[in-house]
Amino acid sequence: MGRNHDLKTAEEIQANAIRHTHTPGPWTVDIHKDGGNWTWRIRGPASTGPVGVHVATVNGALWHETRHGTTPDNAALIAAAPDLLHACAELLAEADNRNQAAADHPGYGLTADTGGMILARMAIQKARQTPA
């Protein structure tokens, strides 16, 4: 009822998560001068030593762009990715559990996947895809 069958349930997402791994969060961001260029480095937790695992680099060509343009915002969004992925999966699992409970009790209505839930399922699928 109201579910887009191309999108995965929370149970399918969890099963898929076993096959697709990423550096666990939390991720942090720091600014770094690499030669003459400023970059924002995204790092995962430190497994050994004080420096975290390098996850990604967001380049900013100019100091002004690096400090005040889209570069720090892009880096912050990338750093938030593990937390956002986890939050989306949890919200969908809760909704799927409520729907399962409702299906087991006649008279209770099921919640259809609408706007935000559909977007969350699509975002999780995108995050779990392996680039070609």
Tab-separated table of N, CA and C in Angstrom:
chain	number	residue	atom	x	y	z
A	1	MET	N	0.843	-1.178	0.000
A	1	MET	CA	0.000	0.000	0.000
A	1	MET	C	0.883	1.235	0.000
A	2	GLY	N	0.912	1.978	-1.090
A	2	GLY	CA	1.657	3.217	-1.169
A	2	GLY	C	3.164	3.056	-1.229
A	3	ARG	N	3.653	1.842	-1.273
A	3	ARG	CA	5.104	1.631	-1.262
A	3	ARG	C	5.602	1.533	-2.691
A	4	ASN	N	6.643	2.263	-2.985
A	4	ASN	CA	7.298	2.161	-4.279
A	4	ASN	C	8.170	0.913	-4.218
A	5	HIS	N	7.836	-0.106	-4.984
A	5	HIS	CA	8.520	-1.392	-4.872
A	5	HIS	C	9.934	-1.376	-5.441
A	6	ASP	N	10.335	-0.292	-6.075
A	6	ASP	CA	11.722	-0.175	-6.522
A	6	ASP	C	12.633	0.232	-5.364
A	7	LEU	N	12.045	0.718	-4.282
A	7	LEU	CA	12.816	1.167	-3.128
A	7	LEU	C	12.868	0.066	-2.089
A	8	LYS	N	13.963	-0.023	-1.384
A	8	LYS	CA	14.191	-1.114	-0.445
A	8	LYS	C	13.581	-0.818	0.920
A	9	THR	N	13.171	-1.889	1.614
A	9	THR	CA	12.705	-1.769	2.990
A	9	THR	C	13.920	-1.622	3.898
A	10	ALA	N	13.676	-1.259	5.143
A	10	ALA	CA	14.776	-1.126	6.103
A	10	ALA	C	15.500	-2.457	6.276
A	11	GLU	N	14.762	-3.560	6.242
A	11	GLU	CA	15.386	-4.883	6.376
A	11	GLU	C	16.329	-5.157	5.200
A	12	GLU	N	15.900	-4.809	3.993
A	12	GLU	CA	16.746	-4.978	2.817
A	12	GLU	C	17.964	-4.060	2.886
A	13	ILE	N	17.760	-2.861	3.420
A	13	ILE	CA	18.866	-1.908	3.568
A	13	ILE	C	19.909	-2.473	4.515
A	14	GLN	N	19.463	-3.032	5.653
A	14	GLN	CA	20.399	-3.599	6.620
A	14	GLN	C	21.164	-4.772	6.014
A	15	ALA	N	20.471	-5.627	5.257
A	15	ALA	CA	21.141	-6.763	4.613
A	15	ALA	C	22.163	-6.260	3.601
A	16	ASN	N	21.812	-5.219	2.870
A	16	ASN	CA	22.710	-4.642	1.875
A	16	ASN	C	23.908	-3.975	2.548
A	17	ALA	N	23.702	-3.440	3.737
A	17	ALA	CA	24.781	-2.756	4.453
A	17	ALA	C	25.914	-3.722	4.786
A	18	ILE	N	25.590	-4.984	4.952
A	18	ILE	CA	26.623	-5.976	5.253
A	18	ILE	C	27.584	-6.096	4.075
A	19	ARG	N	27.066	-5.967	2.856
A	19	ARG	CA	27.894	-6.107	1.664
A	19	ARG	C	28.633	-4.824	1.309
A	20	HIS	N	28.124	-3.681	1.737
A	20	HIS	CA	28.737	-2.396	1.401
A	20	HIS	C	29.229	-1.740	2.681
A	21	THR	N	30.508	-1.483	2.741
A	21	THR	CA	31.051	-0.865	3.944
A	21	THR	C	31.669	0.479	3.590
A	22	HIS	N	31.763	1.320	4.563
A	22	HIS	CA	32.438	2.605	4.429
A	22	HIS	C	33.178	2.846	5.730
A	23	THR	N	34.053	3.819	5.708
A	23	THR	CA	34.756	4.181	6.928
A	23	THR	C	33.713	4.623	7.946
A	24	PRO	N	33.706	4.034	9.132
A	24	PRO	CA	32.684	4.407	10.111
A	24	PRO	C	32.854	5.851	10.565
A	25	GLY	N	31.758	6.459	10.994
A	25	GLY	CA	31.797	7.816	11.519
A	25	GLY	C	32.204	7.791	12.984
A	26	PRO	N	32.288	8.923	13.599
A	26	PRO	CA	32.070	10.228	12.974
A	26	PRO	C	33.261	10.660	12.121
A	27	TRP	N	32.962	11.447	11.107
A	27	TRP	CA	34.004	12.023	10.269
A	27	TRP	C	34.204	13.470	10.689
A	28	THR	N	35.432	13.941	10.594
A	28	THR	CA	35.756	15.326	10.936
A	28	THR	C	36.356	16.020	9.722
A	29	VAL	N	36.412	17.340	9.787
A	29	VAL	CA	36.942	18.148	8.689
A	29	VAL	C	38.025	19.062	9.239
A	30	ASP	N	39.116	19.176	8.501
A	30	ASP	CA	40.118	20.179	8.835
A	30	ASP	C	40.632	20.826	7.547
A	31	ILE	N	41.144	22.030	7.668
A	31	ILE	CA	41.678	22.748	6.510
A	31	ILE	C	43.181	22.500	6.468
A	32	HIS	N	43.697	22.365	5.258
A	32	HIS	CA	45.099	21.991	5.092
A	32	HIS	C	45.651	22.684	3.846
A	33	LYS	N	46.861	23.211	3.960
A	33	LYS	CA	47.515	23.796	2.792
A	33	LYS	C	48.436	22.739	2.202
A	34	ASP	N	48.135	22.345	0.969
A	34	ASP	CA	48.902	21.330	0.256
A	34	ASP	C	49.630	22.026	-0.879
A	35	GLY	N	50.902	22.343	-0.672
A	35	GLY	CA	51.622	23.144	-1.663
A	35	GLY	C	51.041	24.547	-1.658
A	36	GLY	N	50.561	25.006	-2.804
A	36	GLY	CA	49.949	26.326	-2.881
A	36	GLY	C	48.441	26.301	-2.801
A	37	ASN	N	47.840	25.122	-2.661
A	37	ASN	CA	46.381	25.001	-2.645
A	37	ASN	C	45.864	24.690	-1.252
A	38	TRP	N	44.704	25.253	-0.946
A	38	TRP	CA	44.040	24.967	0.311
A	38	TRP	C	43.018	23.871	0.065
A	39	THR	N	42.962	22.912	0.952
A	39	THR	CA	42.000	21.824	0.839
A	39	THR	C	41.342	21.571	2.183
A	40	TRP	N	40.156	21.012	2.122
A	40	TRP	CA	39.468	20.545	3.319
A	40	TRP	C	39.595	19.028	3.312
A	41	ARG	N	40.123	18.470	4.380
A	41	ARG	CA	40.291	17.023	4.483
A	41	ARG	C	39.202	16.446	5.379
A	42	ILE	N	38.586	15.389	4.903
A	42	ILE	CA	37.584	14.683	5.686
A	42	ILE	C	38.252	13.414	6.196
A	43	ARG	N	38.172	13.225	7.501
A	43	ARG	CA	38.834	12.075	8.115
A	43	ARG	C	37.848	11.287	8.964
A	44	GLY	N	38.056	9.966	8.947
A	44	GLY	CA	37.304	9.085	9.825
A	44	GLY	C	38.026	8.977	11.152
A	45	PRO	N	37.492	8.169	12.060
A	45	PRO	CA	38.111	8.025	13.374
A	45	PRO	C	39.533	7.467	13.271
A	46	ALA	N	40.354	7.857	14.203
A	46	ALA	CA	41.736	7.353	14.242
A	46	ALA	C	41.714	5.928	14.775
A	47	SER	N	42.250	5.008	13.976
A	47	SER	CA	42.335	3.629	14.461
A	47	SER	C	43.638	3.424	15.221
A	48	THR	N	44.677	4.104	14.772
A	48	THR	CA	45.954	4.078	15.498
A	48	THR	C	46.545	5.464	15.401
A	49	GLY	N	47.020	5.980	16.475
A	49	GLY	CA	47.638	7.299	16.466
A	49	GLY	C	46.610	8.417	16.499
A	50	PRO	N	47.072	9.665	16.494
A	50	PRO	CA	46.188	10.810	16.676
A	50	PRO	C	45.458	11.258	15.404
A	51	VAL	N	45.869	10.792	14.227
A	51	VAL	CA	45.272	11.266	12.974
A	51	VAL	C	44.283	10.238	12.459
A	52	GLY	N	43.112	10.706	12.046
A	52	GLY	CA	42.093	9.805	11.535
A	52	GLY	C	42.391	9.325	10.133
A	53	VAL	N	41.631	8.326	9.706
A	53	VAL	CA	41.755	7.746	8.375
A	53	VAL	C	41.293	8.763	7.340
A	54	HIS	N	42.083	8.982	6.289
A	54	HIS	CA	41.705	9.927	5.238
A	54	HIS	C	40.548	9.345	4.442
A	55	VAL	N	39.454	10.105	4.352
A	55	VAL	CA	38.263	9.671	3.630
A	55	VAL	C	38.154	10.396	2.292
A	56	ALA	N	38.329	11.716	2.311
A	56	ALA	CA	38.168	12.503	1.090
A	56	ALA	C	38.844	13.853	1.243
A	57	THR	N	39.054	14.512	0.114
A	57	THR	CA	39.590	15.866	0.096
A	57	THR	C	38.690	16.712	-0.777
A	58	VAL	N	38.342	17.899	-0.289
A	58	VAL	CA	37.570	18.862	-1.071
A	58	VAL	C	38.504	20.016	-1.361
A	59	ASN	N	38.726	20.285	-2.633
A	59	ASN	CA	39.675	21.324	-3.033
A	59	ASN	C	39.007	22.681	-3.150
A	60	GLY	N	39.740	23.688	-2.729
A	60	GLY	CA	39.346	25.074	-2.925
A	60	GLY	C	40.504	25.780	-3.591
A	61	ALA	N	40.250	26.374	-4.741
A	61	ALA	CA	41.343	26.957	-5.517
A	61	ALA	C	41.904	28.217	-4.865
A	62	LEU	N	41.045	29.017	-4.279
A	62	LEU	CA	41.466	30.289	-3.712
A	62	LEU	C	41.194	30.306	-2.215
A	63	TRP	N	41.990	31.070	-1.493
A	63	TRP	CA	41.790	31.175	-0.049
A	63	TRP	C	40.376	31.648	0.271
A	64	HIS	N	39.885	32.676	-0.447
A	64	HIS	CA	38.545	33.213	-0.177
A	64	HIS	C	37.491	32.129	-0.411
A	65	GLU	N	37.607	31.390	-1.527
A	65	GLU	CA	36.647	30.328	-1.827
A	65	GLU	C	36.722	29.232	-0.769
A	66	THR	N	37.922	28.919	-0.346
A	66	THR	CA	38.109	27.854	0.632
A	66	THR	C	37.513	28.232	1.977
A	67	ARG	N	37.663	29.472	2.376
A	67	ARG	CA	37.167	29.911	3.676
A	67	ARG	C	35.707	30.324	3.663
A	68	HIS	N	35.243	30.931	2.558
A	68	HIS	CA	33.930	31.571	2.579
A	68	HIS	C	32.986	31.093	1.479
A	69	GLY	N	33.438	30.267	0.562
A	69	GLY	CA	32.590	29.814	-0.533
A	69	GLY	C	31.906	28.500	-0.201
A	70	THR	N	31.667	27.717	-1.236
A	70	THR	CA	30.970	26.450	-1.050
A	70	THR	C	31.874	25.342	-0.527
A	71	THR	N	33.176	25.515	-0.604
A	71	THR	CA	34.094	24.441	-0.215
A	71	THR	C	33.883	23.963	1.220
A	72	PRO	N	33.829	24.843	2.231
A	72	PRO	CA	33.625	24.336	3.593
A	72	PRO	C	32.256	23.690	3.770
A	73	ASP	N	31.242	24.210	3.077
A	73	ASP	CA	29.911	23.615	3.175
A	73	ASP	C	29.892	22.223	2.545
A	74	ASN	N	30.563	22.063	1.410
A	74	ASN	CA	30.650	20.745	0.776
A	74	ASN	C	31.378	19.766	1.692
A	75	ALA	N	32.469	20.211	2.288
A	75	ALA	CA	33.234	19.348	3.187
A	75	ALA	C	32.397	18.951	4.404
A	76	ALA	N	31.654	19.889	4.964
A	76	ALA	CA	30.810	19.592	6.128
A	76	ALA	C	29.717	18.581	5.769
A	77	LEU	N	29.127	18.735	4.581
A	77	LEU	CA	28.089	17.794	4.150
A	77	LEU	C	28.658	16.394	3.966
A	78	ILE	N	29.833	16.299	3.356
A	78	ILE	CA	30.478	14.990	3.178
A	78	ILE	C	30.780	14.378	4.549
A	79	ALA	N	31.280	15.176	5.470
A	79	ALA	CA	31.617	14.672	6.799
A	79	ALA	C	30.381	14.180	7.554
A	80	ALA	N	29.215	14.754	7.264
A	80	ALA	CA	27.973	14.347	7.930
A	80	ALA	C	27.364	13.081	7.320
A	81	ALA	N	27.889	12.612	6.187
A	81	ALA	CA	27.291	11.493	5.458
A	81	ALA	C	27.037	10.246	6.309
A	82	PRO	N	28.000	9.758	7.095
A	82	PRO	CA	27.704	8.545	7.881
A	82	PRO	C	26.555	8.746	8.868
A	83	ASP	N	26.494	9.925	9.488
A	83	ASP	CA	25.425	10.208	10.438
A	83	ASP	C	24.074	10.301	9.726
A	84	LEU	N	24.052	10.946	8.570
A	84	LEU	CA	22.811	11.067	7.812
A	84	LEU	C	22.328	9.705	7.323
A	85	LEU	N	23.240	8.879	6.855
A	85	LEU	CA	22.893	7.540	6.400
A	85	LEU	C	22.290	6.728	7.539
A	86	HIS	N	22.929	6.777	8.688
A	86	HIS	CA	22.434	6.039	9.855
A	86	HIS	C	21.054	6.553	10.278
A	87	ALA	N	20.873	7.874	10.305
A	87	ALA	CA	19.587	8.462	10.708
A	87	ALA	C	18.470	8.049	9.751
A	88	CYS	N	18.736	8.097	8.453
A	88	CYS	CA	17.722	7.696	7.470
A	88	CYS	C	17.345	6.230	7.655
A	89	ALA	N	18.332	5.368	7.817
A	89	ALA	CA	18.063	3.939	7.988
A	89	ALA	C	17.242	3.688	9.254
A	90	GLU	N	17.557	4.391	10.335
A	90	GLU	CA	16.813	4.224	11.587
A	90	GLU	C	15.363	4.684	11.441
A	91	LEU	N	15.158	5.841	10.822
A	91	LEU	CA	13.794	6.349	10.628
A	91	LEU	C	12.961	5.395	9.783
A	92	LEU	N	13.554	4.865	8.723
A	92	LEU	CA	12.826	3.930	7.871
A	92	LEU	C	12.554	2.612	8.586
A	93	ALA	N	13.494	2.150	9.384
A	93	ALA	CA	13.275	0.921	10.150
A	93	ALA	C	12.113	1.102	11.120
A	94	GLU	N	12.047	2.260	11.779
A	94	GLU	CA	10.943	2.537	12.694
A	94	GLU	C	9.615	2.550	11.947
A	95	ALA	N	9.572	3.191	10.782
A	95	ALA	CA	8.334	3.251	9.990
A	95	ALA	C	7.943	1.856	9.511
A	96	ASP	N	8.915	1.077	9.045
A	96	ASP	CA	8.618	-0.281	8.585
A	96	ASP	C	8.123	-1.155	9.741
A	97	ASN	N	8.699	-0.979	10.926
A	97	ASN	CA	8.251	-1.737	12.096
A	97	ASN	C	6.824	-1.362	12.483
A	98	ARG	N	6.495	-0.061	12.422
A	98	ARG	CA	5.126	0.374	12.714
A	98	ARG	C	4.159	-0.225	11.704
A	99	ASN	N	4.556	-0.234	10.434
A	99	ASN	CA	3.684	-0.808	9.411
A	99	ASN	C	3.495	-2.306	9.620
A	100	GLN	N	4.556	-2.997	10.027
A	100	GLN	CA	4.433	-4.429	10.288
A	100	GLN	C	3.481	-4.672	11.459
A	101	ALA	N	3.615	-3.864	12.504
A	101	ALA	CA	2.727	-3.994	13.665
A	101	ALA	C	1.282	-3.689	13.264
A	102	ALA	N	1.087	-2.684	12.419
A	102	ALA	CA	-0.261	-2.330	11.962
A	102	ALA	C	-0.851	-3.445	11.118
A	103	ALA	N	-0.027	-4.087	10.305
A	103	ALA	CA	-0.518	-5.180	9.456
A	103	ALA	C	-0.966	-6.364	10.311
A	104	ASP	N	-0.363	-6.517	11.480
A	104	ASP	CA	-0.713	-7.623	12.375
A	104	ASP	C	-1.960	-7.334	13.209
A	105	HIS	N	-2.466	-6.121	13.167
A	105	HIS	CA	-3.642	-5.732	13.959
A	105	HIS	C	-4.688	-5.096	13.047
A	106	PRO	N	-5.690	-5.875	12.662
A	106	PRO	CA	-6.735	-5.330	11.782
A	106	PRO	C	-7.349	-4.062	12.380
A	107	GLY	N	-7.630	-3.130	11.527
A	107	GLY	CA	-8.230	-1.876	11.971
A	107	GLY	C	-7.236	-0.740	12.069
A	108	TYR	N	-5.951	-1.064	12.152
A	108	TYR	CA	-4.922	-0.029	12.180
A	108	TYR	C	-4.489	0.241	10.740
A	109	GLY	N	-4.327	1.489	10.415
A	109	GLY	CA	-3.941	1.847	9.056
A	109	GLY	C	-2.435	1.774	8.853
A	110	LEU	N	-2.049	1.384	7.653
A	110	LEU	CA	-0.640	1.379	7.284
A	110	LEU	C	-0.236	2.775	6.836
A	111	THR	N	1.006	3.126	7.062
A	111	THR	CA	1.531	4.404	6.620
A	111	THR	C	2.168	4.222	5.258
A	112	ALA	N	1.690	4.988	4.294
A	112	ALA	CA	2.256	4.909	2.947
A	112	ALA	C	3.570	5.673	2.897
A	113	ASP	N	4.484	5.202	2.066
A	113	ASP	CA	5.721	5.949	1.824
A	113	ASP	C	5.348	7.214	1.070
A	114	THR	N	5.682	8.342	1.660
A	114	THR	CA	5.433	9.624	1.013
A	114	THR	C	6.735	10.402	0.972
A	115	GLY	N	6.708	11.580	0.387
A	115	GLY	CA	7.838	12.471	0.198
A	115	GLY	C	9.143	12.134	0.876
A	116	GLY	N	9.242	12.422	2.176
A	116	GLY	CA	10.491	12.254	2.897
A	116	GLY	C	10.947	10.811	2.982
A	117	MET	N	10.011	9.883	3.158
A	117	MET	CA	10.380	8.474	3.252
A	117	MET	C	10.916	7.969	1.915
A	118	ILE	N	10.292	8.385	0.835
A	118	ILE	CA	10.762	7.985	-0.493
A	118	ILE	C	12.154	8.564	-0.739
A	119	LEU	N	12.344	9.835	-0.397
A	119	LEU	CA	13.664	10.459	-0.568
A	119	LEU	C	14.722	9.759	0.280
A	120	ALA	N	14.363	9.380	1.504
A	120	ALA	CA	15.316	8.685	2.378
A	120	ALA	C	15.696	7.329	1.787
A	121	ARG	N	14.720	6.586	1.281
A	121	ARG	CA	15.025	5.285	0.668
A	121	ARG	C	15.930	5.464	-0.558
A	122	MET	N	15.652	6.483	-1.361
A	122	MET	CA	16.471	6.744	-2.544
A	122	MET	C	17.893	7.145	-2.153
A	123	ALA	N	18.026	7.975	-1.112
A	123	ALA	CA	19.351	8.412	-0.656
A	123	ALA	C	20.163	7.227	-0.146
A	124	ILE	N	19.523	6.327	0.586
A	124	ILE	CA	20.226	5.154	1.098
A	124	ILE	C	20.681	4.265	-0.053
A	125	GLN	N	19.801	4.064	-1.027
A	125	GLN	CA	20.187	3.260	-2.184
A	125	GLN	C	21.379	3.894	-2.906
A	126	LYS	N	21.355	5.213	-3.055
A	126	LYS	CA	22.457	5.915	-3.718
A	126	LYS	C	23.750	5.735	-2.932
A	127	ALA	N	23.674	5.830	-1.621
A	127	ALA	CA	24.862	5.683	-0.784
A	127	ALA	C	25.422	4.266	-0.835
A	128	ARG	N	24.575	3.297	-1.072
A	128	ARG	CA	25.000	1.896	-1.073
A	128	ARG	C	25.472	1.396	-2.444
A	129	GLN	N	25.295	2.212	-3.479
A	129	GLN	CA	25.715	1.788	-4.807
A	129	GLN	C	27.230	1.822	-4.914
A	130	THR	N	27.767	0.851	-5.595
A	130	THR	CA	29.200	0.823	-5.857
A	130	THR	C	29.435	1.523	-7.172
A	131	PRO	N	30.293	2.557	-7.208
A	131	PRO	CA	30.538	3.258	-8.461
A	131	PRO	C	31.097	2.318	-9.520
A	132	ALA	N	30.691	2.593	-10.749
A	132	ALA	CA	31.136	1.734	-11.876
A	132	ALA	C	32.592	2.014	-12.203
